[in-house]
Amino acid sequence: MRFIGSKISLLKEIESILPTYVKGQTFCDIFSGTACVARYFKQKYKIISNDLLYFSYVLQKAYLCNNERPTFMGLELNPLDFLNNNMGNLSSAFFYENYSPNKHNERMFFTNENALKIDFIRQTIEEWYIQNNINQNEYFYLLACLIEAVPFVSNTTGTYGAYLKIWDKRALKTLTLNPIELTTTNTSKHFVFNRDAKELIREISGDILYLDPPYNSRQYGANYHILETIAKYDNPQIKGKVGIREYRELKSKFCNSKKALSELEYIVKEANFKHIVLSYNDEGIMSMLDIENLLRQYAKFESYKMKRIPYKRYKRTSKKAKSHINELLFYIEKR
């Protein structure tokens, strides 16, 4: 999935910054996003995972709580084949009416066909769950398949704060659900939350805490409102040119240059974890020096480490912007 700040290309680097002597059973990814970090470390650890966005929670539930591939015994059919090849009667058509061009609006997030397909798939999954034809793990698995498929037919540059004015060739493809890959070798019970990290940190404990907070002023609740509405399918009140849902409760103080550092300090201070890894962008609103000074306050003597990793920018906002930036990985053993 295309996602701002995704760490999928940095997984080995995150693992390598942990000293070789680090032992432990529990890994916490408290700003999970697409859950790619939690999924990677699920191979070795019991996972605690969290994000304030509900669509992220759906992905976490699907990837982390399914320790075996769902069987869908209650359906007596292959759900992905059925959803890909059928289009039944719709009780409503929220995505068609609001996010594809028609008599109701001119928004071009999806073609008419794909918007109707989203409505059909989402309603069918919900009906199966309400009728007890699928269990909770199967429900979140199917929702994750849909959420993972949508970016491949979205008429956007990757986020949903705007849509393209002409159809991208990708958006003209037919929405198709594919099975998601699961880690089935670790049968531990994993814990998934949909909470504010600042509240949750006081209630959990473990061995390794991974922090990947927002690094700029762009709020994820606004950038991914479409995925949030697909996950909830709650027919929200929407407004503006892009049909955005209310996201006040999803606003992160990490996106505020005056509050970000104090938010980070609170989490580090309250963390009941021996090892802390922080990932941050070198163009973020917190400076590298401020982060270093903060972490050293809570680090055991000489445990502080920082690694700079060059990587390609998610997208260039101007011709003057650097094509490559640095991810900063920080590590401390907490005293």
CSV table of N, CA and C in Angstrom, one decimal, residues 51-120:
chain,number,residue,atom,x,y,z
A,51,ASP,N,-2.8,1.9,16.5
A,51,ASP,CA,-2.9,3.1,15.7
A,51,ASP,C,-4.2,3.8,16.0
A,52,LEU,N,-4.2,5.1,15.9
A,52,LEU,CA,-5.4,5.9,16.1
A,52,LEU,C,-6.4,5.8,15.0
A,53,LEU,N,-5.9,5.5,13.8
A,53,LEU,CA,-6.8,5.3,12.6
A,53,LEU,C,-7.4,3.9,12.6
A,54,TYR,N,-8.7,3.9,12.3
A,54,TYR,CA,-9.4,2.6,12.3
A,54,TYR,C,-9.0,1.7,11.2
A,55,PHE,N,-8.8,2.3,10.0
A,55,PHE,CA,-8.4,1.4,8.9
A,55,PHE,C,-7.0,0.7,9.2
A,56,SER,N,-6.2,1.4,9.9
A,56,SER,CA,-4.9,0.7,10.4
A,56,SER,C,-5.3,-0.4,11.3
A,57,TYR,N,-6.2,-0.1,12.2
A,57,TYR,CA,-6.6,-1.2,13.2
A,57,TYR,C,-7.1,-2.4,12.4
A,58,VAL,N,-7.9,-2.2,11.4
A,58,VAL,CA,-8.4,-3.3,10.5
A,58,VAL,C,-7.2,-4.1,10.0
A,59,LEU,N,-6.2,-3.4,9.4
A,59,LEU,CA,-5.0,-4.1,8.9
A,59,LEU,C,-4.3,-4.9,10.0
A,60,GLN,N,-4.2,-4.3,11.1
A,60,GLN,CA,-3.5,-5.0,12.2
A,60,GLN,C,-4.2,-6.2,12.7
A,61,LYS,N,-5.5,-6.1,12.8
A,61,LYS,CA,-6.4,-7.3,13.2
A,61,LYS,C,-6.2,-8.4,12.2
A,62,ALA,N,-6.2,-8.0,10.9
A,62,ALA,CA,-6.1,-9.1,9.9
A,62,ALA,C,-4.7,-9.7,9.9
A,63,TYR,N,-3.7,-8.9,9.9
A,63,TYR,CA,-2.3,-9.5,9.7
A,63,TYR,C,-1.8,-10.1,11.0
A,64,LEU,N,-2.2,-9.6,12.2
A,64,LEU,CA,-1.5,-10.0,13.4
A,64,LEU,C,-2.4,-11.0,14.2
A,65,CYS,N,-3.7,-10.9,14.1
A,65,CYS,CA,-4.5,-11.8,14.9
A,65,CYS,C,-4.9,-13.1,14.1
A,66,ASN,N,-4.6,-13.1,12.8
A,66,ASN,CA,-4.8,-14.4,12.1
A,66,ASN,C,-3.5,-15.1,12.1
A,67,ASN,N,-3.4,-16.2,12.9
A,67,ASN,CA,-2.3,-17.0,12.9
A,67,ASN,C,-2.4,-18.2,12.0
A,68,GLU,N,-3.5,-18.3,11.3
A,68,GLU,CA,-3.7,-19.3,10.3
A,68,GLU,C,-4.6,-18.8,9.3
A,69,ARG,N,-4.6,-19.3,8.1
A,69,ARG,CA,-5.4,-18.7,7.0
A,69,ARG,C,-6.8,-19.1,7.3
A,70,PRO,N,-7.7,-18.1,7.2
A,70,PRO,CA,-9.2,-18.3,7.4
A,70,PRO,C,-9.7,-19.4,6.4
A,71,THR,N,-10.7,-20.2,6.9
A,71,THR,CA,-11.3,-21.2,6.1
A,71,THR,C,-12.6,-20.8,5.5
A,72,PHE,N,-13.3,-19.9,6.1
A,72,PHE,CA,-14.6,-19.5,5.7
A,72,PHE,C,-15.6,-20.6,5.5
A,73,MET,N,-15.6,-21.5,6.5
A,73,MET,CA,-16.4,-22.7,6.5
A,73,MET,C,-17.9,-22.3,6.5
A,74,GLY,N,-18.3,-21.2,7.1
A,74,GLY,CA,-19.7,-20.8,7.2
A,74,GLY,C,-20.2,-20.2,5.9
A,75,LEU,N,-19.4,-20.0,4.9
A,75,LEU,CA,-19.9,-19.5,3.6
A,75,LEU,C,-20.1,-20.5,2.5
A,76,GLU,N,-19.3,-21.6,2.6
A,76,GLU,CA,-19.4,-22.7,1.6
A,76,GLU,C,-19.1,-22.1,0.2
A,77,LEU,N,-18.3,-21.1,0.1
A,77,LEU,CA,-17.8,-20.6,-1.2
A,77,LEU,C,-16.5,-19.8,-0.9
A,78,ASN,N,-15.8,-19.6,-2.0
A,78,ASN,CA,-14.6,-18.8,-1.9
A,78,ASN,C,-15.0,-17.3,-1.9
A,79,PRO,N,-14.8,-16.6,-0.8
A,79,PRO,CA,-15.3,-15.2,-0.7
A,79,PRO,C,-14.7,-14.2,-1.7
A,80,LEU,N,-13.4,-14.4,-1.9
A,80,LEU,CA,-12.7,-13.5,-2.8
A,80,LEU,C,-13.2,-13.7,-4.3
A,81,ASP,N,-13.4,-14.9,-4.7
A,81,ASP,CA,-14.0,-15.2,-6.0
A,81,ASP,C,-15.4,-14.6,-6.1
A,82,PHE,N,-16.2,-14.8,-5.1
A,82,PHE,CA,-17.5,-14.3,-5.1
A,82,PHE,C,-17.6,-12.8,-5.2
A,83,LEU,N,-16.8,-12.1,-4.4
A,83,LEU,CA,-16.8,-10.7,-4.3
A,83,LEU,C,-16.2,-10.1,-5.6
A,84,ASN,N,-15.3,-10.7,-6.2
A,84,ASN,CA,-14.7,-10.2,-7.5
A,84,ASN,C,-15.6,-10.4,-8.7
A,85,ASN,N,-16.4,-11.4,-8.6
A,85,ASN,CA,-17.2,-11.8,-9.8
A,85,ASN,C,-18.7,-11.5,-9.8
A,86,ASN,N,-19.1,-10.9,-8.7
A,86,ASN,CA,-20.6,-10.6,-8.6
A,86,ASN,C,-20.8,-9.2,-8.2
A,87,MET,N,-22.1,-8.8,-8.5
A,87,MET,CA,-22.5,-7.4,-8.2
A,87,MET,C,-24.0,-7.5,-7.9
A,88,GLY,N,-24.4,-7.6,-6.6
A,88,GLY,CA,-25.8,-7.8,-6.3
A,88,GLY,C,-26.5,-6.5,-6.1
A,89,ASN,N,-27.7,-6.5,-5.6
A,89,ASN,CA,-28.5,-5.3,-5.3
A,89,ASN,C,-27.9,-4.6,-4.1
A,90,LEU,N,-27.8,-3.3,-4.2
A,90,LEU,CA,-27.2,-2.5,-3.1
A,90,LEU,C,-28.3,-1.8,-2.3
A,91,SER,N,-28.1,-1.8,-1.0
A,91,SER,CA,-29.1,-1.1,-0.1
A,91,SER,C,-28.8,0.4,-0.2
A,92,SER,N,-27.6,0.8,-0.5
A,92,SER,CA,-27.2,2.1,-0.7
A,92,SER,C,-25.9,2.1,-1.5
A,93,ALA,N,-25.5,3.3,-1.9
A,93,ALA,CA,-24.3,3.4,-2.7
A,93,ALA,C,-23.4,4.6,-2.3
A,94,PHE,N,-23.0,4.6,-1.1
A,94,PHE,CA,-22.3,5.8,-0.5
A,94,PHE,C,-21.1,6.2,-1.4
A,95,PHE,N,-20.2,5.2,-1.8
A,95,PHE,CA,-19.0,5.6,-2.5
A,95,PHE,C,-19.4,6.0,-3.9
A,96,TYR,N,-20.3,5.3,-4.5
A,96,TYR,CA,-20.7,5.7,-5.9
A,96,TYR,C,-21.3,7.1,-5.9
A,97,GLU,N,-22.1,7.5,-4.9
A,97,GLU,CA,-22.8,8.8,-4.8
A,97,GLU,C,-21.8,9.9,-4.5
A,98,ASN,N,-20.8,9.6,-3.7
A,98,ASN,CA,-19.9,10.6,-3.2
A,98,ASN,C,-18.5,10.7,-3.7
A,99,TYR,N,-18.0,9.6,-4.3
A,99,TYR,CA,-16.6,9.6,-4.7
A,99,TYR,C,-16.3,9.2,-6.1
A,100,SER,N,-17.4,9.1,-6.9
A,100,SER,CA,-17.2,8.9,-8.4
A,100,SER,C,-18.1,10.0,-9.1
A,101,PRO,N,-17.7,10.4,-10.3
A,101,PRO,CA,-18.5,11.4,-11.0
A,101,PRO,C,-19.9,10.9,-11.4
A,102,ASN,N,-20.9,11.7,-11.0
A,102,ASN,CA,-22.3,11.3,-11.4
A,102,ASN,C,-23.1,12.6,-11.2
A,103,LYS,N,-24.4,12.4,-11.2
A,103,LYS,CA,-25.3,13.6,-11.1
A,103,LYS,C,-25.2,14.2,-9.7
A,104,HIS,N,-24.7,13.5,-8.7
A,104,HIS,CA,-24.6,14.0,-7.4
A,104,HIS,C,-23.3,14.9,-7.1
A,105,ASN,N,-22.2,14.6,-7.8
A,105,ASN,CA,-21.0,15.3,-7.6
A,105,ASN,C,-20.0,15.0,-8.7
A,106,GLU,N,-18.9,15.7,-8.7
A,106,GLU,CA,-17.9,15.6,-9.8
A,106,GLU,C,-16.6,14.9,-9.3
A,107,ARG,N,-16.6,14.4,-8.1
A,107,ARG,CA,-15.4,13.9,-7.5
A,107,ARG,C,-14.9,12.7,-8.3
A,108,MET,N,-13.6,12.6,-8.6
A,108,MET,CA,-13.0,11.6,-9.4
A,108,MET,C,-12.1,10.7,-8.7
A,109,PHE,N,-12.4,10.3,-7.5
A,109,PHE,CA,-11.5,9.3,-6.8
A,109,PHE,C,-11.6,7.9,-7.4
A,110,PHE,N,-12.8,7.5,-7.9
A,110,PHE,CA,-12.9,6.2,-8.5
A,110,PHE,C,-13.8,6.3,-9.7
A,111,THR,N,-13.7,5.3,-10.6
A,111,THR,CA,-14.6,5.2,-11.7
A,111,THR,C,-16.0,4.8,-11.1
A,112,ASN,N,-17.1,5.0,-11.8
A,112,ASN,CA,-18.4,4.5,-11.4
A,112,ASN,C,-18.4,3.1,-11.1
A,113,GLU,N,-17.7,2.3,-11.9
A,113,GLU,CA,-17.7,0.8,-11.7
A,113,GLU,C,-17.0,0.5,-10.4
A,114,ASN,N,-15.9,1.0,-10.2
A,114,ASN,CA,-15.1,0.7,-9.0
A,114,ASN,C,-15.8,1.2,-7.7
A,115,ALA,N,-16.4,2.4,-7.8
A,115,ALA,CA,-17.1,2.9,-6.6
A,115,ALA,C,-18.3,2.0,-6.2
A,116,LEU,N,-19.0,1.5,-7.2
A,116,LEU,CA,-20.1,0.6,-7.0
A,116,LEU,C,-19.6,-0.7,-6.4
A,117,LYS,N,-18.4,-1.1,-6.9
A,117,LYS,CA,-17.8,-2.4,-6.5
A,117,LYS,C,-17.4,-2.3,-5.0
A,118,ILE,N,-16.9,-1.1,-4.6
A,118,ILE,CA,-16.5,-0.9,-3.2
A,118,ILE,C,-17.8,-1.0,-2.4
A,119,ASP,N,-18.8,-0.4,-2.8
A,119,ASP,CA,-20.1,-0.4,-2.0
A,119,ASP,C,-20.6,-1.9,-1.9
A,120,PHE,N,-20.6,-2.6,-3.0
A,120,PHE,CA,-21.1,-4.0,-3.0
A,120,PHE,C,-20.2,-4.9,-2.1
